[in-house]
Amino acid sequence: MAKFELKLPKMGESVAEATITSWLKEVGDTIEADEAVFEIATDKVDSEVPSEVDGVLVEKLFDVDDVVQVGQTIAVIETDGNDTGATEESKAEPVVSEVISEAVAEVAQTVVAAKETTSPIVNSGDRFYSPLVRNIAKQEGISQTELDAITGSGKDGRVTKNDILSYIETRGSQPAQVTAPIQETPKVSPTQVKTTDKKSETTPVVASGEDEIIEMTRMGKLIAHHMVESVQTSAHVQSFIEADVTKIWNWRSKVKDEFKKREGENLTFTPIFMEAVAKALRDFPMMNISLQGDTIIKKKHINLGMAAALPDGNLIVPVIKDADQLNLVGMTKKVNDLAGRARDNKLKPDDISGGTYTVTNVGTFGSIMGTPIINQPQVGILALGAIRKVPAVVETAEGDFIGIRYRMFMSHSYDHRVVNGALGGQFVKAVKDYLEAWDSDREI
């Protein structure tokens, strides 16, 4: 018999870790190749992780709510073949023994006594501890109270390996006292001391007996963090423009039924707008960039993010890869596919990674315009307002007259650190020009 290590797969650009949300298989269960073993959640999407082999699940190395890194072994599956690599258990032992020898050799006996009496470490509220941190805490006899008091330097205040090792060094420098269980107060640095200044205290929210207390969902918390981080990162500025889309409105009304009959797809306005944005990005490549520190990265591919609503009301941004290479039929099929899978919660990590520019349709909710927040690390996002039938001045060779037209506002938010007002305005003007120059006799 052989053992196969099921690892957390690469899930797209910028995704380095995921949280295990549920196990679909238990130890002893038979698993077939491509059968889902567990579910994960990242800051972008939820997904299932399938097995690559047939076999029997013999070991689960992580629990629900554990945070794991891309490439880490999550489970061990026994198969009918040669060994495919050492198990996580054999890899973890040297790490733990190294921590013991380097960090607290002088208090080894204290550690042994503490390990026997310290309760297992668990996640506390919204605070997650990685399996490595848990193992170190267990080996060093660190109690739950002590671990909860450590100030984390990781993402969202998470306690990292370096944080707990630093705490061990400080803790180990004090005279060793064996107690069961250990209840000592952790020593903290001046930067970790909480101030009692009234200005820094957060005023608690007081709810009356008739108020409803609603806990934010995991995705809601991630979106909130992402939005605040974007505003703190980019210097947001907006340009607004109004486009006459009467030609597009009339053309779509004329061809949509035949298109549906021929392609089996609904022809909405979204792929038409996406086509115009992709053309404008090709004209203005400095809108298709990202900023890392003081370095500008000019993207080779035009990958359009398309904000889509989820059943719970949250938004997700699936990505149309190489959007400028698609014809209108291809664009329509891609838009419908991503939107449908977003509604059904069937998007994969790769579907929402790699975007270089984002479009959001606030008109879906009746808004005529909006000021969207940039989807980092991109530098621009375009909001499409509702299409309205309004009286407007129509300019012709014979003179101006008032007519009934279909018009819409577009709101362009861009990062003023690298995109000046001229470029931001010229780009959205190019989108308007492409829409207004629509060929009413275009075949599809």
Coordinates of C-alpha atoms in Angstrom, one line a residue:
M1 CA 0.0 0.0 0.0
A2 CA 1.1 3.6 -0.6
K3 CA 0.2 6.9 0.8
F4 CA -0.7 9.9 -1.3
E5 CA -0.6 13.5 0.2
L6 CA -3.5 15.6 -0.8
K7 CA -2.2 19.2 -0.8
L8 CA -4.0 22.6 -1.0
P9 CA -3.8 23.4 -4.7
K10 CA -2.7 26.7 -6.2
M11 CA -5.9 28.8 -6.5
G12 CA -4.9 31.7 -8.7
E13 CA -2.9 34.9 -8.5
S14 CA -2.5 36.4 -5.0
V15 CA -4.3 33.6 -3.2
A16 CA -1.8 32.1 -0.7
E17 CA -4.0 30.5 1.9
A18 CA -7.5 29.2 2.6
T19 CA -9.7 28.3 5.5
I20 CA -11.1 24.8 5.8
T21 CA -14.9 25.1 6.1
S22 CA -16.0 21.5 6.2
W23 CA -14.8 17.9 5.7
L24 CA -16.9 15.9 3.1
K25 CA -15.1 12.7 3.9
E26 CA -14.0 11.1 7.2
V27 CA -11.1 8.8 8.1
G28 CA -11.8 5.3 6.8
D29 CA -14.0 6.5 3.9
T30 CA -13.3 5.3 0.4
I31 CA -12.5 8.0 -2.1
E32 CA -12.6 8.0 -5.9
A33 CA -10.4 10.2 -8.1
D34 CA -12.0 13.7 -8.7
E35 CA -14.3 13.2 -5.7
A36 CA -14.5 16.2 -3.3
V37 CA -12.8 15.6 0.0
F38 CA -13.2 18.9 1.8
E39 CA -14.4 22.5 1.2
I40 CA -12.3 25.7 1.6
A41 CA -12.9 29.4 1.6
T42 CA -10.6 32.1 0.6
D43 CA -11.0 35.9 0.7
K44 CA -12.5 35.6 -2.8
V45 CA -14.4 32.4 -3.3
D46 CA -15.6 29.1 -1.7
S47 CA -14.6 25.9 -3.4
E48 CA -14.3 22.1 -3.1
V49 CA -11.0 20.3 -3.3
P50 CA -11.1 16.9 -5.0
S51 CA -8.8 13.9 -4.6
E52 CA -6.4 13.1 -7.4
V53 CA -6.4 9.4 -6.7
D54 CA -8.6 6.4 -5.7
G55 CA -8.0 5.2 -2.1
V56 CA -9.0 5.4 1.5
L57 CA -8.7 8.5 3.7
V58 CA -6.4 7.5 6.6
E59 CA -5.5 10.9 8.1
K60 CA -6.8 14.4 8.3
L61 CA -4.1 16.9 9.3
F62 CA -6.2 19.9 9.8
D63 CA -9.6 20.7 11.4
V64 CA -12.5 22.9 10.3
D65 CA -11.6 26.6 10.6
D66 CA -7.9 25.9 10.3
V67 CA -6.0 28.2 7.9
V68 CA -3.7 26.4 5.5
Q69 CA -1.2 27.6 3.0
V70 CA -1.1 26.7 -0.7
G71 CA 1.0 23.6 -1.1
Q72 CA 0.5 22.3 2.5
T73 CA -0.6 18.6 2.9
I74 CA -4.2 18.5 4.1
A75 CA -4.9 14.8 4.2
V76 CA -3.3 11.4 3.6
I77 CA -4.9 8.9 1.3
E78 CA -3.9 5.2 1.2
T79 CA -3.6 3.9 -2.4
D80 CA -2.6 0.7 -4.2
G81 CA 0.8 1.9 -5.4
N82 CA 4.2 3.1 -4.4
D83 CA 4.8 5.8 -1.8
T84 CA 4.3 9.3 -3.2
G85 CA 6.0 11.1 -0.4
A86 CA 6.4 11.4 3.3
T87 CA 3.3 12.2 5.3
E88 CA 2.8 15.5 7.1
E89 CA 3.3 13.8 10.4
S90 CA 6.9 12.9 9.6
K91 CA 7.5 16.4 8.4
A92 CA 6.1 18.1 11.4
E93 CA 8.2 16.4 14.0
P94 CA 11.5 18.0 13.1
V95 CA 9.9 21.4 13.1
V96 CA 8.5 21.0 16.6
S97 CA 11.7 19.4 18.0
E98 CA 13.7 22.3 16.5
V99 CA 11.4 24.8 18.2
I100 CA 11.9 23.0 21.6
S101 CA 15.7 22.9 21.3
E102 CA 16.2 26.5 20.2
A103 CA 13.6 28.4 22.1
V104 CA 13.2 26.9 25.6
A105 CA 16.0 24.4 26.4
E106 CA 16.5 26.0 29.8
V107 CA 12.9 25.4 30.8
A108 CA 12.4 21.9 29.4
Q109 CA 11.1 20.4 32.6
T110 CA 8.6 23.2 33.0
V111 CA 7.3 22.5 29.5
V112 CA 6.9 18.8 30.2
A113 CA 4.8 19.4 33.2
A114 CA 2.7 22.2 31.5
K115 CA 2.0 20.0 28.5
E116 CA 0.3 17.4 30.6
T117 CA -2.1 19.9 32.2
T118 CA -2.8 22.5 29.5
S119 CA -6.1 22.3 27.7
P120 CA -6.1 21.9 23.9
I121 CA -5.8 25.2 21.9
V122 CA -8.9 26.2 20.0
N123 CA -9.9 29.1 17.7
S124 CA -11.1 32.0 19.8
G125 CA -14.0 34.1 18.2
D126 CA -12.7 35.4 14.9
R127 CA -9.1 34.5 15.7
F128 CA -7.7 31.5 13.9
Y129 CA -4.5 29.6 14.9
S130 CA -2.7 27.7 12.3
P131 CA -1.8 24.0 13.0
L132 CA 1.9 25.0 13.3
V133 CA 1.1 27.6 16.0
R134 CA -1.1 25.1 17.8
N135 CA 1.6 22.5 17.8
I136 CA 4.2 24.9 19.1
A137 CA 1.8 26.1 21.8
K138 CA 1.1 22.5 22.8
Q139 CA 4.8 21.6 22.9
E140 CA 5.6 24.7 25.0
G141 CA 2.7 24.3 27.4
I142 CA 1.2 27.7 26.4
S143 CA -2.4 28.0 27.6
Q144 CA -5.3 29.3 25.6
T145 CA -5.3 32.5 27.7
E146 CA -1.7 33.2 27.0
L147 CA -2.1 32.5 23.3
D148 CA -5.1 34.8 23.1
A149 CA -3.1 37.6 24.7
I150 CA -0.3 37.5 22.1
T151 CA -0.4 40.4 19.6
G152 CA -0.3 38.9 16.1
S153 CA 1.6 40.5 13.2
G154 CA 0.0 38.4 10.5
K155 CA -3.0 39.2 8.3
D156 CA -6.0 40.4 10.3
G157 CA -3.9 40.2 13.5
R158 CA -3.2 36.5 13.1
V159 CA -0.5 35.0 15.4
T160 CA 2.4 33.8 13.2
K161 CA 5.2 31.3 14.0
N162 CA 7.6 34.2 14.6
D163 CA 5.1 35.9 17.0
I164 CA 4.8 32.8 19.2
L165 CA 8.6 32.1 19.1
S166 CA 9.3 35.7 20.1
Y167 CA 6.8 35.3 23.0
I168 CA 8.5 32.0 24.1
E169 CA 11.8 33.8 24.3
T170 CA 10.4 36.5 26.5
R171 CA 8.5 34.0 28.6
G172 CA 11.5 31.7 28.9
S173 CA 13.7 34.5 30.2
Q174 CA 11.7 34.6 33.4
P175 CA 12.2 32.3 36.4
A176 CA 10.5 29.0 35.7
Q177 CA 7.6 28.1 37.9
V178 CA 5.7 24.8 37.4
T179 CA 1.9 25.2 37.9
A180 CA -0.9 23.1 36.7
P181 CA -2.5 24.6 34.8
I182 CA -0.2 27.5 33.9
Q183 CA -2.1 30.8 34.6
E184 CA 0.7 33.3 34.5
T185 CA 0.2 36.7 32.9
P186 CA 2.0 36.9 29.6
K187 CA 4.8 39.4 29.4
V188 CA 4.2 41.9 26.6
S189 CA 6.3 44.6 25.0
P190 CA 5.4 48.3 25.3
T191 CA 3.9 48.2 21.8
Q192 CA 1.5 45.4 23.0
V193 CA 0.2 47.3 26.0
K194 CA -3.4 48.4 25.5
T195 CA -3.9 52.1 26.4
T196 CA -6.8 53.2 28.5
D197 CA -6.9 56.7 27.0
K198 CA -10.6 57.6 26.4
K199 CA -9.9 58.8 22.9
S200 CA -8.6 55.3 21.8
E201 CA -11.4 53.3 23.4
T202 CA -14.1 52.0 21.1
T203 CA -17.6 53.0 22.2
P204 CA -19.7 49.9 22.5
V205 CA -22.8 49.7 20.4
V206 CA -25.9 49.7 22.7
A207 CA -28.9 47.7 21.5
S208 CA -32.3 47.9 23.0
G209 CA -34.4 44.9 23.7
E210 CA -36.3 45.4 20.4
D211 CA -33.2 45.6 18.2
E212 CA -31.9 42.6 16.2
I213 CA -28.3 41.7 16.5
I214 CA -26.9 40.3 13.2
E215 CA -23.5 38.8 13.0
M216 CA -21.7 39.6 9.7
T217 CA -21.1 36.7 7.4
R218 CA -17.6 35.5 6.7
M219 CA -17.7 36.9 3.2
G220 CA -19.3 40.2 4.5
K221 CA -16.3 40.6 6.8
L222 CA -13.8 39.9 4.0
I223 CA -15.6 42.4 1.7
A224 CA -15.6 45.1 4.4
H225 CA -11.9 44.6 5.0
H226 CA -11.2 44.7 1.3
M227 CA -13.1 47.9 0.8
V228 CA -11.5 49.7 3.7
E229 CA -8.1 48.6 2.6
S230 CA -8.7 49.9 -0.9
V231 CA -9.7 53.3 0.3
Q232 CA -6.7 53.5 2.5
T233 CA -4.4 52.4 -0.3
S234 CA -5.6 54.4 -3.4
A235 CA -6.2 58.1 -3.9
H236 CA -9.7 57.7 -5.3
V237 CA -11.0 60.3 -7.8
Q238 CA -14.0 60.1 -10.2
S239 CA -14.9 61.3 -13.7
F240 CA -18.5 61.2 -14.9
I241 CA -19.9 61.1 -18.5
E242 CA -23.3 60.5 -20.1
A243 CA -23.6 58.3 -23.2
D244 CA -26.4 58.1 -25.7
V245 CA -27.1 54.3 -26.2
T246 CA -30.2 54.7 -28.3
K247 CA -28.6 52.8 -31.3
I248 CA -27.6 50.0 -29.0
W249 CA -31.1 49.8 -27.4
N250 CA -32.8 49.6 -30.8
W251 CA -30.3 47.2 -32.3
R252 CA -30.5 44.8 -29.4
S253 CA -34.3 44.9 -29.5
K254 CA -34.1 43.9 -33.2
V255 CA -31.7 41.0 -32.9
K256 CA -32.1 39.5 -29.4
D257 CA -34.9 37.0 -30.3
E258 CA -33.0 35.6 -33.3
F259 CA -29.8 35.5 -31.2
K260 CA -31.6 33.5 -28.5
K261 CA -33.0 31.1 -31.1
R262 CA -29.7 30.6 -32.8
E263 CA -27.2 30.5 -29.8
G264 CA -29.5 29.5 -27.0
E265 CA -28.2 32.5 -25.0
N266 CA -29.8 35.8 -23.8
L267 CA -28.2 38.8 -25.4
T268 CA -28.0 41.4 -22.6
F269 CA -26.4 44.9 -22.6
T270 CA -23.4 43.7 -20.4
P271 CA -21.4 42.0 -23.2
I272 CA -21.9 45.0 -25.4
F273 CA -20.5 47.3 -22.7
M274 CA -17.7 44.9 -21.9
E275 CA -16.6 44.9 -25.6
A276 CA -16.4 48.7 -25.5
V277 CA -14.4 48.8 -22.3
A278 CA -12.0 46.2 -23.7
K279 CA -11.4 48.3 -26.8
A280 CA -10.9 51.5 -24.7
L281 CA -8.3 49.6 -22.5
R282 CA -6.5 48.6 -25.7
D283 CA -6.4 52.3 -26.7
F284 CA -5.3 53.4 -23.2
P285 CA -3.0 50.6 -21.9
M286 CA -1.9 52.7 -18.9
M287 CA -5.4 52.1 -17.4
N288 CA -4.6 48.4 -17.6
I289 CA -1.9 48.5 -14.9
S290 CA -1.3 47.7 -11.2
L291 CA 1.0 49.5 -8.7
Q292 CA 3.4 47.7 -6.3
G293 CA 5.2 50.1 -4.1
D294 CA 6.9 52.6 -6.6
T295 CA 6.7 50.1 -9.5
I296 CA 4.1 50.2 -12.2
I297 CA 3.2 46.8 -13.8
K298 CA 1.8 47.2 -17.2
K299 CA -0.5 44.2 -17.9
K300 CA -0.1 42.2 -21.2
H301 CA -3.6 40.7 -21.0
I302 CA -6.9 42.6 -20.7
N303 CA -8.8 40.6 -18.1
L304 CA -12.1 42.3 -17.3
G305 CA -13.7 41.8 -13.8
M306 CA -17.5 41.7 -13.9
A307 CA -19.2 42.4 -10.6
A308 CA -22.0 39.9 -10.0
A309 CA -24.6 39.6 -7.3
L310 CA -24.6 36.5 -5.1
P311 CA -27.8 35.0 -3.6
D312 CA -27.0 36.4 -0.2
G313 CA -26.7 39.9 -1.5
N314 CA -22.9 40.1 -1.5
L315 CA -21.0 40.8 -4.7
I316 CA -18.2 38.7 -6.3
V317 CA -16.1 39.6 -9.3
P318 CA -15.6 36.8 -11.9
V319 CA -13.0 37.6 -14.6
I320 CA -13.3 37.5 -18.4
K321 CA -9.8 36.6 -19.5
D322 CA -8.4 38.2 -22.7
A323 CA -11.7 40.1 -23.2
D324 CA -10.3 42.0 -26.1
Q325 CA -9.8 38.8 -28.1
L326 CA -13.5 37.8 -27.9
N327 CA -16.1 38.6 -30.5
L328 CA -19.6 39.6 -29.3
V329 CA -20.9 36.0 -29.4
G330 CA -18.0 34.7 -27.3
M331 CA -18.3 37.7 -24.9
T332 CA -22.0 37.0 -24.5
K333 CA -21.4 33.3 -23.7
K334 CA -18.6 34.1 -21.2
V335 CA -20.7 36.7 -19.4
N336 CA -23.7 34.5 -19.1
D337 CA -21.6 31.5 -18.0
L338 CA -19.8 33.5 -15.2
A339 CA -23.0 35.2 -14.1
G340 CA -24.9 31.9 -13.9
R341 CA -22.2 30.1 -11.9
A342 CA -21.9 33.1 -9.6
R343 CA -25.6 32.9 -8.8
D344 CA -25.3 29.1 -8.2
N345 CA -22.1 29.5 -6.0
K346 CA -20.2 27.4 -8.5
L347 CA -17.3 29.7 -9.4
K348 CA -13.8 28.3 -9.1
P349 CA -10.8 30.2 -7.7
D350 CA -9.4 30.7 -11.1
D351 CA -12.7 32.3 -12.3
I352 CA -12.1 35.3 -9.9
S353 CA -8.4 35.7 -10.2
G354 CA -6.2 37.7 -12.5
G355 CA -8.4 40.7 -13.2
T356 CA -6.8 43.9 -14.6
Y357 CA -9.8 46.2 -14.7
T358 CA -13.4 46.0 -13.2
V359 CA -16.9 47.0 -14.5
T360 CA -19.9 47.1 -12.1
N361 CA -23.5 47.7 -13.2
V362 CA -25.1 49.9 -10.5
G363 CA -28.0 50.4 -12.9
T364 CA -29.2 46.9 -12.1
F365 CA -30.4 48.3 -8.7
G366 CA -32.0 51.4 -10.2
S367 CA -29.1 53.8 -9.6
I368 CA -28.3 56.3 -12.3
M369 CA -24.6 56.6 -11.2
G370 CA -22.3 55.6 -8.4
T371 CA -18.8 56.1 -7.1
P372 CA -17.4 52.5 -6.9
I373 CA -14.3 51.6 -4.9
I374 CA -11.3 50.3 -6.8
N375 CA -10.7 46.5 -6.7
Q376 CA -7.1 46.3 -5.6
P377 CA -4.5 46.0 -7.0
Q378 CA -6.1 47.4 -10.1
V379 CA -6.2 51.2 -10.7
G380 CA -9.7 51.7 -12.1
I381 CA -13.3 50.6 -12.0
L382 CA -16.2 51.7 -14.2
A383 CA -19.8 51.9 -12.9
L384 CA -22.6 51.7 -15.4
G385 CA -25.8 53.5 -14.5
A386 CA -29.4 52.7 -15.4
I387 CA -30.5 53.3 -19.0
R388 CA -33.2 56.0 -19.0
K389 CA -35.5 57.2 -21.7
V390 CA -35.2 61.0 -21.5
P391 CA -35.8 64.1 -23.6
A392 CA -32.5 65.2 -25.1
V393 CA -31.0 67.6 -27.6
V394 CA -30.2 65.8 -30.8
E395 CA -27.6 67.4 -33.1
T396 CA -28.1 66.8 -36.8
A397 CA -26.8 68.4 -40.1
E398 CA -30.2 70.1 -40.4
G399 CA -30.0 71.6 -36.9
D400 CA -30.8 70.7 -33.3
F401 CA -34.0 69.3 -32.1
I402 CA -35.5 67.7 -28.9
G403 CA -36.0 63.9 -29.2
I404 CA -36.6 60.9 -26.9
R405 CA -33.3 59.1 -26.3
Y406 CA -31.9 56.2 -24.3
R407 CA -29.1 57.6 -22.2
M408 CA -26.9 56.4 -19.3
F409 CA -24.3 57.8 -16.9
M410 CA -20.9 56.1 -16.5
S411 CA -18.8 56.8 -13.4
H412 CA -15.1 56.1 -13.6
S413 CA -13.1 55.8 -10.3
Y414 CA -9.4 55.7 -10.7
D415 CA -6.2 55.8 -8.6
H416 CA -4.9 59.3 -8.7
R417 CA -1.5 58.2 -7.6
V418 CA -0.8 56.9 -11.1
V419 CA -3.8 57.9 -13.2
N420 CA -4.2 61.7 -13.7
G421 CA -7.4 63.4 -14.6
A422 CA -6.6 63.6 -18.3
L423 CA -6.1 59.8 -18.7
G424 CA -9.1 59.0 -16.4
G425 CA -11.4 61.3 -18.4
Q426 CA -10.0 60.3 -21.8
F427 CA -10.6 56.6 -21.1
V428 CA -14.2 56.9 -20.1
K429 CA -14.8 59.3 -23.1
A430 CA -13.4 56.5 -25.3
V431 CA -15.9 54.0 -23.9
K432 CA -18.7 56.6 -24.6
D433 CA -17.5 57.1 -28.2
Y434 CA -17.5 53.3 -28.9
L435 CA -21.0 53.0 -27.5
E436 CA -22.4 55.9 -29.4
A437 CA -20.7 54.8 -32.7
W438 CA -22.6 51.5 -32.6
D439 CA -23.4 50.1 -36.1
S440 CA -27.2 49.7 -36.3
D441 CA -26.7 47.3 -39.2
R442 CA -24.1 45.1 -37.4
E443 CA -24.6 41.4 -37.9
I444 CA -23.9 38.9 -35.1

